CSV table of C-alpha atoms in Angstrom, one decimal:
chain,number,residue,atom,x,y,z
A,1,MET,CA,-11.4,34.0,-5.7
A,2,GLN,CA,-14.6,36.7,-5.3
A,3,GLY,CA,-18.0,35.3,-4.8
A,4,THR,CA,-16.8,31.5,-4.7
A,5,THR,CA,-16.8,29.8,-1.0
A,6,ARG,CA,-14.6,27.4,-0.5
A,7,THR,CA,-16.7,24.4,1.3
A,8,ARG,CA,-16.0,21.7,-0.6
A,9,ILE,CA,-13.7,18.7,0.5
A,10,ALA,CA,-14.1,15.7,-1.6
A,11,PRO,CA,-11.1,16.2,-4.1
A,12,LEU,CA,-8.9,16.8,-1.3
A,13,VAL,CA,-10.1,13.4,0.5
A,14,LYS,CA,-10.0,11.7,-2.8
A,15,ALA,CA,-6.1,13.1,-3.4
A,16,ALA,CA,-5.0,12.5,0.4
A,17,LEU,CA,-6.8,8.2,0.4
A,18,VAL,CA,-4.3,7.9,-2.7
A,19,LEU,CA,-1.3,9.6,-0.9
A,20,GLY,CA,-2.3,7.8,1.8
A,21,VAL,CA,-2.3,4.5,0.2
A,22,GLY,CA,1.2,5.2,-1.3
A,23,LEU,CA,3.2,6.8,1.7
A,24,GLY,CA,1.5,3.8,3.6
A,25,GLY,CA,2.9,1.3,1.1
A,26,PHE,CA,6.4,2.9,1.8
A,27,ALA,CA,5.9,2.6,5.6
A,28,ASP,CA,5.5,-1.1,5.4
A,29,GLY,CA,8.7,-1.6,3.0
A,30,ILE,CA,11.0,0.7,4.8
A,31,LEU,CA,10.0,0.0,8.5
A,32,LEU,CA,9.0,-4.1,7.8
A,33,HIS,CA,11.0,-5.2,5.2
A,34,GLN,CA,14.2,-2.8,5.2
A,35,ILE,CA,14.7,-1.4,8.8
A,36,LEU,CA,13.3,-4.3,11.1
A,37,GLN,CA,13.6,-7.1,8.6
A,38,TRP,CA,10.7,-9.2,9.8
A,39,HIS,CA,8.9,-10.4,6.1
A,40,GLN,CA,10.0,-9.0,2.2
A,41,MET,CA,7.9,-9.2,-0.3
A,42,LEU,CA,7.6,-13.3,-1.1
A,43,SER,CA,9.5,-14.2,2.0
A,44,SER,CA,6.9,-17.3,2.9
A,45,VAL,CA,7.1,-18.9,-1.0
A,46,VAL,CA,11.3,-18.0,-1.5
A,47,GLU,CA,12.6,-17.6,2.2
A,48,PRO,CA,15.3,-15.3,2.1
A,49,ASN,CA,18.0,-17.8,3.8
A,50,ASN,CA,20.9,-17.3,1.3
A,51,LEU,CA,22.0,-14.4,-1.1
A,52,VAL,CA,20.2,-15.5,-4.4
A,53,ALA,CA,16.7,-16.1,-2.7
A,54,ALA,CA,17.6,-12.3,-0.7
A,55,LYS,CA,18.1,-10.6,-4.2
A,56,TYR,CA,14.9,-12.6,-5.3
A,57,ASN,CA,12.9,-11.0,-2.6
A,58,MET,CA,14.8,-7.6,-3.2
A,59,MET,CA,13.9,-7.8,-6.8
A,60,TRP,CA,9.9,-7.7,-5.7
A,61,ASP,CA,10.5,-5.6,-3.1
A,62,GLY,CA,11.8,-3.0,-5.5
A,63,LEU,CA,8.8,-3.6,-7.5
A,64,PHE,CA,6.4,-3.1,-4.7
A,65,HIS,CA,8.1,0.3,-4.2
A,66,ALA,CA,7.8,1.1,-7.9
A,67,VAL,CA,3.8,0.8,-7.4
A,68,THR,CA,4.0,2.8,-4.2
A,69,TRP,CA,5.9,5.7,-5.4
A,70,VAL,CA,4.0,5.4,-8.7
A,71,THR,CA,0.7,6.3,-6.1
A,72,THR,CA,2.7,8.7,-4.3
A,73,VAL,CA,3.2,10.8,-7.2
A,74,VAL,CA,-0.7,10.2,-8.7
A,75,GLY,CA,-1.4,11.3,-5.0
A,76,VAL,CA,0.7,14.7,-5.3
A,77,ALA,CA,-0.2,15.1,-8.7
A,78,MET,CA,-4.1,15.2,-7.4
A,79,LEU,CA,-3.8,17.2,-4.4
A,80,PHE,CA,-1.7,19.8,-6.2
A,81,ARG,CA,-5.1,20.3,-8.6
A,82,ALA,CA,-7.6,19.8,-5.3
A,83,VAL,CA,-6.1,22.7,-3.8
A,84,ARG,CA,-6.0,25.1,-7.1
A,85,ARG,CA,-9.4,24.8,-6.9
A,86,PRO,CA,-11.3,28.1,-6.0
A,87,ASP,CA,-14.2,26.0,-4.2
A,88,VAL,CA,-12.1,23.5,-2.5
A,89,ILE,CA,-10.5,24.2,1.3
A,90,ALA,CA,-7.7,23.3,2.0
A,91,GLN,CA,-8.2,21.7,6.0
A,92,SER,CA,-5.1,20.3,7.8
A,93,ARG,CA,-7.6,17.7,9.7
A,94,VAL,CA,-9.2,16.1,6.2
A,95,LEU,CA,-5.7,16.1,4.5
A,96,VAL,CA,-4.1,14.1,7.3
A,97,GLY,CA,-7.6,12.3,7.8
A,98,GLY,CA,-7.6,11.4,4.3
A,99,MET,CA,-3.9,10.1,4.2
A,100,VAL,CA,-4.3,8.1,7.6
A,101,THR,CA,-7.5,6.6,6.2
A,102,GLY,CA,-5.9,5.5,2.3
A,103,TRP,CA,-3.2,4.0,4.8
A,104,GLY,CA,-5.0,1.5,7.0
A,105,LEU,CA,-7.3,0.8,3.6
A,106,PHE,CA,-3.8,-0.4,2.0
A,107,ASN,CA,-2.8,-2.5,4.9
A,108,PHE,CA,-6.7,-3.8,5.4
A,109,VAL,CA,-6.4,-5.0,1.6
A,110,GLU,CA,-2.9,-6.0,1.9
A,111,GLY,CA,-3.2,-7.7,5.0
A,112,LEU,CA,-6.4,-9.6,3.9
A,113,ILE,CA,-4.6,-10.7,0.3
A,114,ASP,CA,-1.1,-10.8,0.7
A,115,HIS,CA,-1.1,-12.5,4.5
A,116,GLN,CA,-4.5,-14.4,5.1
A,117,ILE,CA,-5.4,-15.6,1.3
A,118,LEU,CA,-2.2,-16.0,-0.9
A,119,GLY,CA,0.3,-16.2,2.3
A,120,ILE,CA,3.3,-14.8,0.2
A,121,HIS,CA,4.3,-13.0,3.4
A,122,HIS,CA,3.0,-12.6,6.9
A,123,VAL,CA,4.1,-9.7,9.3
A,124,HIS,CA,6.2,-11.4,11.6
A,125,PRO,CA,6.5,-15.1,10.4
A,126,ASN,CA,7.0,-18.3,12.4
A,127,ILE,CA,6.6,-17.1,15.8
A,128,ASP,CA,2.7,-16.2,17.1
A,129,GLN,CA,2.5,-15.7,13.1
A,130,LEU,CA,-1.3,-15.4,13.0
A,131,ALA,CA,-1.3,-13.8,16.3
A,132,TRP,CA,0.9,-10.4,14.1
A,133,ASP,CA,-1.4,-11.2,11.0
A,134,VAL,CA,-4.8,-10.2,12.9
A,135,ALA,CA,-3.2,-7.3,14.9
A,136,PHE,CA,-1.9,-5.6,11.5
A,137,LEU,CA,-5.5,-6.1,10.4
A,138,PHE,CA,-7.5,-4.8,13.2
A,139,VAL,CA,-4.5,-2.4,14.1
A,140,GLY,CA,-2.9,-1.2,11.0
A,141,GLY,CA,-6.0,-1.8,8.6
A,142,LEU,CA,-9.1,-0.9,10.7
A,143,GLY,CA,-7.9,0.9,13.6
A,144,LEU,CA,-6.2,3.3,11.0
A,145,ILE,CA,-9.3,3.5,9.0
A,146,GLY,CA,-11.5,4.2,12.0
A,147,LEU,CA,-9.2,7.5,13.1
A,148,GLY,CA,-8.9,8.6,9.5
A,149,VAL,CA,-12.8,9.0,9.1
A,150,LEU,CA,-13.0,10.4,12.4
A,151,LEU,CA,-10.6,13.0,11.6
A,152,ILE,CA,-12.1,13.6,7.9
A,153,ARG,CA,-15.2,14.1,9.7
A,154,GLY,CA,-14.1,16.6,12.3
A,155,GLY,CA,-12.4,18.6,9.6
A,156,ARG,CA,-15.3,18.6,7.6
A,157,ASP,CA,-17.5,19.8,10.6
A,158,HIS,CA,-15.2,22.7,11.1
A,159,VAL,CA,-15.7,24.0,7.6
A,160,HIS,CA,-19.2,23.6,7.5
A,161,ALA,CA,-19.6,25.6,11.1
A,162,THR,CA,-17.1,28.6,9.6
A,163,ALA,CA,-19.2,28.0,6.5
A,164,VAL,CA,-22.2,28.8,8.6
A,165,THR,CA,-20.9,31.7,11.0
A,166,HIS,CA,-19.2,33.3,8.1
B,1,MET,CA,13.1,-24.7,-4.1
B,2,HIS,CA,16.5,-24.9,-1.7
B,3,ALA,CA,17.6,-26.9,-4.2
B,4,ILE,CA,16.8,-24.9,-7.4
B,5,VAL,CA,18.4,-21.8,-5.5
B,6,THR,CA,21.7,-23.4,-4.3
B,7,MET,CA,22.1,-25.0,-7.5
B,8,ILE,CA,21.8,-20.8,-9.1
B,9,ALA,CA,24.4,-20.2,-6.3
B,10,LEU,CA,26.9,-22.5,-7.1
B,11,CYS,CA,26.9,-22.6,-10.8
B,12,PRO,CA,25.0,-19.7,-12.2
B,13,ASP,CA,26.1,-20.4,-16.0
B,14,CYS,CA,25.2,-24.1,-15.5
B,15,PRO,CA,23.2,-25.0,-18.3
B,16,PRO,CA,20.7,-26.7,-15.7
B,17,ALA,CA,20.9,-23.7,-13.5
B,18,ARG,CA,20.4,-21.5,-16.1
B,19,ALA,CA,17.0,-23.2,-17.2
B,20,ALA,CA,15.8,-23.0,-13.3
B,21,ARG,CA,16.5,-19.1,-13.5
B,22,SER,CA,14.8,-18.8,-16.1
B,23,TRP,CA,11.9,-20.5,-14.3
B,24,PHE,CA,11.9,-19.1,-11.0
B,25,PHE,CA,12.3,-15.2,-12.6
B,26,ASP,CA,10.3,-15.8,-15.6
B,27,GLU,CA,7.6,-18.2,-15.6
B,28,ALA,CA,6.6,-17.5,-12.1
B,29,PHE,CA,6.9,-13.6,-12.6
B,30,GLY,CA,3.6,-13.1,-14.2
B,31,ILE,CA,1.5,-14.8,-11.5
B,32,ARG,CA,3.7,-13.3,-9.0
B,33,LEU,CA,3.1,-9.6,-10.7
B,34,VAL,CA,-0.4,-10.6,-10.1
B,35,GLU,CA,-0.5,-11.1,-6.3
B,36,ALA,CA,2.0,-8.0,-5.9
B,37,LEU,CA,-0.4,-5.4,-7.6
B,38,LEU,CA,-3.6,-7.1,-6.7
B,39,PRO,CA,-3.9,-5.6,-3.2
B,40,PHE,CA,-3.1,-1.9,-4.9
B,41,ALA,CA,-5.6,-2.5,-7.4
B,42,ILE,CA,-8.3,-3.7,-4.6
B,43,THR,CA,-7.2,-0.5,-2.4
B,44,LEU,CA,-7.6,2.1,-5.2
B,45,ALA,CA,-11.1,0.9,-6.4
B,46,LEU,CA,-11.9,1.3,-2.7
B,47,VAL,CA,-10.6,4.6,-3.0
B,48,TRP,CA,-12.5,5.7,-5.5
B,49,LEU,CA,-15.9,4.0,-4.1
B,50,LEU,CA,-14.8,6.2,-0.9
B,51,ALA,CA,-14.7,9.2,-2.7
B,52,ARG,CA,-17.6,8.8,-4.2
B,53,TYR,CA,-19.3,8.6,-1.3
B,54,VAL,CA,-17.6,11.7,0.2
B,55,ALA,CA,-18.5,13.9,-3.5
B,56,LYS,CA,-22.1,13.0,-2.8
B,57,GLY,CA,-22.1,14.8,0.7
B,58,ASP,CA,-20.4,17.6,-0.4
B,59,SER,CA,-22.9,18.6,-3.1
């Protein structure tokens, strides 16, 4: 490692973003689909009000989780490659910021497409449906993106300040 | 939709139920899969763009 300065953060950010998309998908599936049972993948198309319809939604939840699993594995592999690079600094604020940004990006795009455009499910169907969907876009989407970007910028500035003082 | 689901539940092996199930699970499968994967595809495209932007700041 002699002669190499660890100042690059882009490979770490890229890995963290992908990891955040995967883990964000899991957070949605585990919390909103399974624990709270507010909605399922196609619950506004086939309402899960009997066993067959519930099993149908369960299968689509499974496919959703399969894709989030693959995304998470790809993110872990990218993270492993990033931190092994001699020019990349493993800065925790950048890692967390990237993951939070990835989570927010996924929420925003998923909310826009699945809730608003396709209407295949809604965050909290029937009661105040639109309010929940809009809140999800702003808080779960844009809010997390903003928080994540702030963390990445803070981490990057810290890296650059440390590189200057050394 | 509800009638089809009820029919499948009452007599899962009856020919109409089998045909309905085939439509239910197979014919709608493709479009549903595209719908389910679309957010991932768009998000990962945005991730790629964002990563390129961050990489510019790195160099």
